[in-house]
Short mmCIF file of N, CA and C in Angstrom, two decimals:
data_model
loop_
_atom_site.label_atom_id
_atom_site.label_comp_id
_atom_site.label_asym_id
_atom_site.label_seq_id
_atom_site.Cartn_x
_atom_site.Cartn_y
_atom_site.Cartn_z
N UNK A 267 87.11 52.67 208.38
CA UNK A 267 88.16 53.56 208.40
C UNK A 267 89.33 52.71 208.90
N UNK A 268 89.17 51.70 209.44
CA UNK A 268 90.60 50.64 209.52
C UNK A 268 91.14 50.40 208.13
N UNK A 269 90.09 49.86 207.34
CA UNK A 269 90.56 49.12 205.63
C UNK A 269 91.08 50.51 205.07
N UNK A 270 90.50 51.46 205.37
CA UNK A 270 91.26 53.05 204.59
C UNK A 270 92.77 53.17 205.00
N UNK A 271 92.70 53.45 206.33
CA UNK A 271 93.91 53.41 206.78
C UNK A 271 95.01 52.43 206.44
N UNK A 272 94.34 51.09 206.45
CA UNK A 272 95.44 50.19 206.41
C UNK A 272 95.97 50.27 205.11
N UNK A 273 95.43 50.37 203.87
CA UNK A 273 95.60 50.86 202.39
C UNK A 273 96.58 51.72 202.74
N UNK A 274 96.62 53.01 203.18
CA UNK A 274 97.24 54.03 203.32
C UNK A 274 98.87 53.60 203.93
N UNK A 275 98.56 52.94 204.93
CA UNK A 275 99.73 52.33 205.50
C UNK A 275 100.82 51.49 204.67
N UNK A 276 99.87 50.70 203.84
CA UNK A 276 100.78 50.24 202.49
C UNK A 276 101.34 50.91 201.76
N UNK A 277 100.52 51.83 201.40
CA UNK A 277 101.02 52.59 200.15
C UNK A 277 100.99 53.84 200.90
N UNK A 278 101.93 54.62 201.29
CA UNK A 278 101.73 55.98 201.96
C UNK A 278 101.53 57.03 201.06
N UNK A 279 101.95 56.98 199.68
CA UNK A 279 102.10 57.77 198.53
C UNK A 279 100.70 57.65 197.49
N UNK A 280 99.90 56.74 197.87
CA UNK A 280 98.41 56.58 197.36
C UNK A 280 97.78 57.71 197.27
N UNK A 281 97.46 58.60 196.55
CA UNK A 281 96.36 59.57 196.72
C UNK A 281 95.07 59.30 196.85
N UNK A 282 94.59 57.84 196.23
CA UNK A 282 93.48 57.65 196.15
C UNK A 282 93.04 56.73 197.51
N UNK A 283 94.01 56.11 198.14
CA UNK A 283 94.23 55.90 199.48
C UNK A 283 94.14 56.93 200.45
N UNK A 284 94.50 58.04 200.43
CA UNK A 284 94.30 58.96 201.09
C UNK A 284 93.16 59.81 200.82
N UNK A 285 92.68 59.85 199.80
CA UNK A 285 91.17 60.40 199.92
C UNK A 285 90.09 59.38 200.30
N UNK A 286 90.66 57.91 200.08
CA UNK A 286 89.27 57.09 200.92
C UNK A 286 89.30 57.12 202.66
N UNK A 287 90.78 57.18 203.09
CA UNK A 287 90.57 57.45 204.47
C UNK A 287 90.21 58.90 204.99
N UNK A 288 90.32 59.80 203.94
CA UNK A 288 89.32 60.99 204.33
C UNK A 288 87.99 60.99 204.27
N UNK A 289 87.72 60.24 203.55
CA UNK A 289 86.01 60.10 203.13
C UNK A 289 85.82 59.17 204.35
N UNK A 290 86.22 58.35 204.82
CA UNK A 290 85.91 57.27 205.96
C UNK A 290 86.09 58.35 207.06
N UNK A 291 86.74 58.70 207.42
CA UNK A 291 87.03 59.44 208.98
C UNK A 291 85.58 60.60 208.72
N UNK A 292 85.71 61.32 207.73
CA UNK A 292 84.26 62.39 207.71
C UNK A 292 83.31 61.49 207.77
N UNK A 293 82.81 60.55 206.94
CA UNK A 293 81.61 59.77 207.59
C UNK A 293 81.52 58.92 208.68
N UNK A 294 82.54 58.89 209.68
CA UNK A 294 82.57 58.58 210.79
C UNK A 294 82.65 59.55 211.76
N UNK A 295 82.29 60.76 211.29
CA UNK A 295 82.05 62.04 212.01
C UNK A 295 83.44 62.42 212.54
N UNK A 296 84.59 62.56 212.09
CA UNK A 296 86.00 62.82 212.54
C UNK A 296 86.85 63.63 211.26
N UNK A 297 85.89 64.65 211.14
CA UNK A 297 86.63 65.67 210.19
C UNK A 297 88.15 66.14 210.60
N UNK A 298 88.26 66.71 211.49
CA UNK A 298 89.41 66.97 212.14
C UNK A 298 90.46 65.96 212.05
N UNK A 299 90.28 64.98 212.26
CA UNK A 299 91.62 63.89 212.06
C UNK A 299 91.31 63.70 210.47
N UNK A 300 90.62 63.69 209.66
CA UNK A 300 90.38 63.54 208.28
C UNK A 300 91.50 64.87 207.84
N UNK A 301 91.45 65.96 208.12
CA UNK A 301 92.31 67.03 208.00
C UNK A 301 93.69 66.64 208.44
N UNK A 302 93.94 66.28 209.13
CA UNK A 302 95.16 65.35 209.96
C UNK A 302 95.67 64.72 209.09
N UNK A 303 95.14 63.88 208.29
CA UNK A 303 95.45 62.87 207.77
C UNK A 303 95.90 63.45 206.34
N UNK A 304 95.03 64.35 206.00
CA UNK A 304 95.51 65.00 204.58
C UNK A 304 96.58 65.55 204.73
N UNK A 305 96.94 66.49 205.82
CA UNK A 305 98.11 67.46 206.04
C UNK A 305 99.55 66.45 205.94
N UNK A 306 99.14 64.80 206.88
CA UNK A 306 100.39 64.12 206.95
C UNK A 306 100.85 63.55 205.23
N UNK A 307 99.59 63.21 204.61
CA UNK A 307 99.81 62.82 203.43
C UNK A 307 100.70 63.97 202.66
N UNK A 308 100.18 65.41 202.64
CA UNK A 308 100.72 66.49 201.85
C UNK A 308 102.16 66.60 202.12
N UNK A 309 102.38 66.29 203.26
CA UNK A 309 104.02 66.49 203.99
C UNK A 309 104.86 65.54 203.47
N UNK A 310 104.13 64.11 203.05
CA UNK A 310 104.98 62.83 202.87
C UNK A 310 105.25 63.13 201.39
N UNK A 311 104.31 63.65 200.46
CA UNK A 311 104.34 63.69 198.90
C UNK A 311 105.40 64.86 198.80
N UNK A 312 104.99 65.67 199.62
CA UNK A 312 106.16 67.19 199.58
C UNK A 312 107.72 66.48 199.79
N UNK A 313 107.76 65.83 200.81
CA UNK A 313 109.03 64.94 201.24
C UNK A 313 109.67 63.91 200.31
N UNK A 314 109.04 63.11 199.86
CA UNK A 314 109.48 62.29 198.95
C UNK A 314 109.38 62.55 197.60
N UNK A 315 108.54 63.36 196.83
CA UNK A 315 108.35 63.37 195.64
C UNK A 315 108.72 64.77 195.26
N UNK A 316 108.42 66.08 196.18
CA UNK A 316 108.81 67.11 195.92
C UNK A 316 107.30 67.85 195.26
N UNK A 317 106.25 67.13 195.15
CA UNK A 317 105.11 67.61 194.73
C UNK A 317 103.68 67.96 195.72
N UNK A 318 102.68 68.35 195.28
CA UNK A 318 101.78 68.88 196.07
C UNK A 318 100.83 67.88 195.59
N UNK A 319 99.51 67.55 196.61
CA UNK A 319 98.53 66.48 196.24
C UNK A 319 97.92 66.80 194.99
N UNK A 320 96.80 66.22 194.69
CA UNK A 320 96.36 66.86 193.11
C UNK A 320 95.16 67.73 193.74
N UNK A 321 94.61 68.67 192.76
CA UNK A 321 93.66 69.62 192.94
C UNK A 321 92.56 69.01 193.53
N UNK A 322 92.16 67.53 193.02
CA UNK A 322 90.79 67.07 193.57
C UNK A 322 91.15 66.75 195.13
N UNK A 323 92.18 66.20 195.68
CA UNK A 323 92.54 65.85 196.93
C UNK A 323 92.57 67.46 197.88
N UNK A 324 93.25 68.62 197.41
CA UNK A 324 93.18 69.65 197.83
C UNK A 324 91.70 70.11 197.87
N UNK A 325 91.06 70.15 197.03
CA UNK A 325 89.27 70.77 197.09
C UNK A 325 88.61 69.71 197.98
N UNK A 326 89.12 68.61 198.38
CA UNK A 326 88.14 67.80 199.16
C UNK A 326 88.58 68.11 200.63
N UNK A 327 89.91 68.70 200.79
CA UNK A 327 90.10 69.00 202.26
C UNK A 327 89.58 70.27 202.63
N UNK A 328 89.43 71.18 201.49
CA UNK A 328 88.75 72.45 201.60
C UNK A 328 87.09 72.24 201.85
N UNK A 329 86.77 71.58 201.01
CA UNK A 329 85.20 71.19 201.71
C UNK A 329 85.09 70.56 203.01
N UNK A 330 86.03 69.93 203.46
CA UNK A 330 85.78 69.14 204.65
C UNK A 330 86.07 70.45 205.96
N UNK A 331 87.10 71.27 205.46
CA UNK A 331 87.15 72.37 206.29
C UNK A 331 86.10 73.26 206.57
N UNK A 332 85.70 73.71 205.29
CA UNK A 332 84.37 74.35 205.17
C UNK A 332 83.05 73.80 206.04
N UNK A 333 82.92 72.90 205.36
CA UNK A 333 81.80 72.02 206.17
C UNK A 333 81.96 71.74 207.71
N UNK A 334 82.90 71.31 208.24
CA UNK A 334 83.20 71.14 209.46
C UNK A 334 83.36 72.48 210.43
N UNK A 335 83.97 73.35 210.20
CA UNK A 335 84.41 74.62 210.75
C UNK A 335 85.73 74.50 211.45
N UNK A 336 86.56 73.32 211.02
CA UNK A 336 87.74 73.18 211.68
C UNK A 336 88.59 74.25 210.85
N UNK A 337 89.65 74.64 211.65
CA UNK A 337 90.50 75.64 210.90
C UNK A 337 91.59 75.16 209.98
N UNK A 338 92.29 75.84 209.53
CA UNK A 338 93.76 75.45 208.63
C UNK A 338 94.69 74.55 209.33
N UNK A 339 95.22 73.77 208.65
CA UNK A 339 96.22 72.93 209.38
C UNK A 339 97.34 73.02 208.52
#
């Protein structure tokens, strides 16, 4: 988890780093935190670049949400 978060800290707009962080948090049984990281990443992308995350990352967030029972962020 630390290595993935460090990579995201170094490159806050790197979608692959966001995906690795989310995956690591899920593997660590922390889906709510993974969804929080997704939302923070989504907001950064929107603020900095005016875009949304890729379809793949959005679908990953939806799968985490569905599997964990965590509500929408």
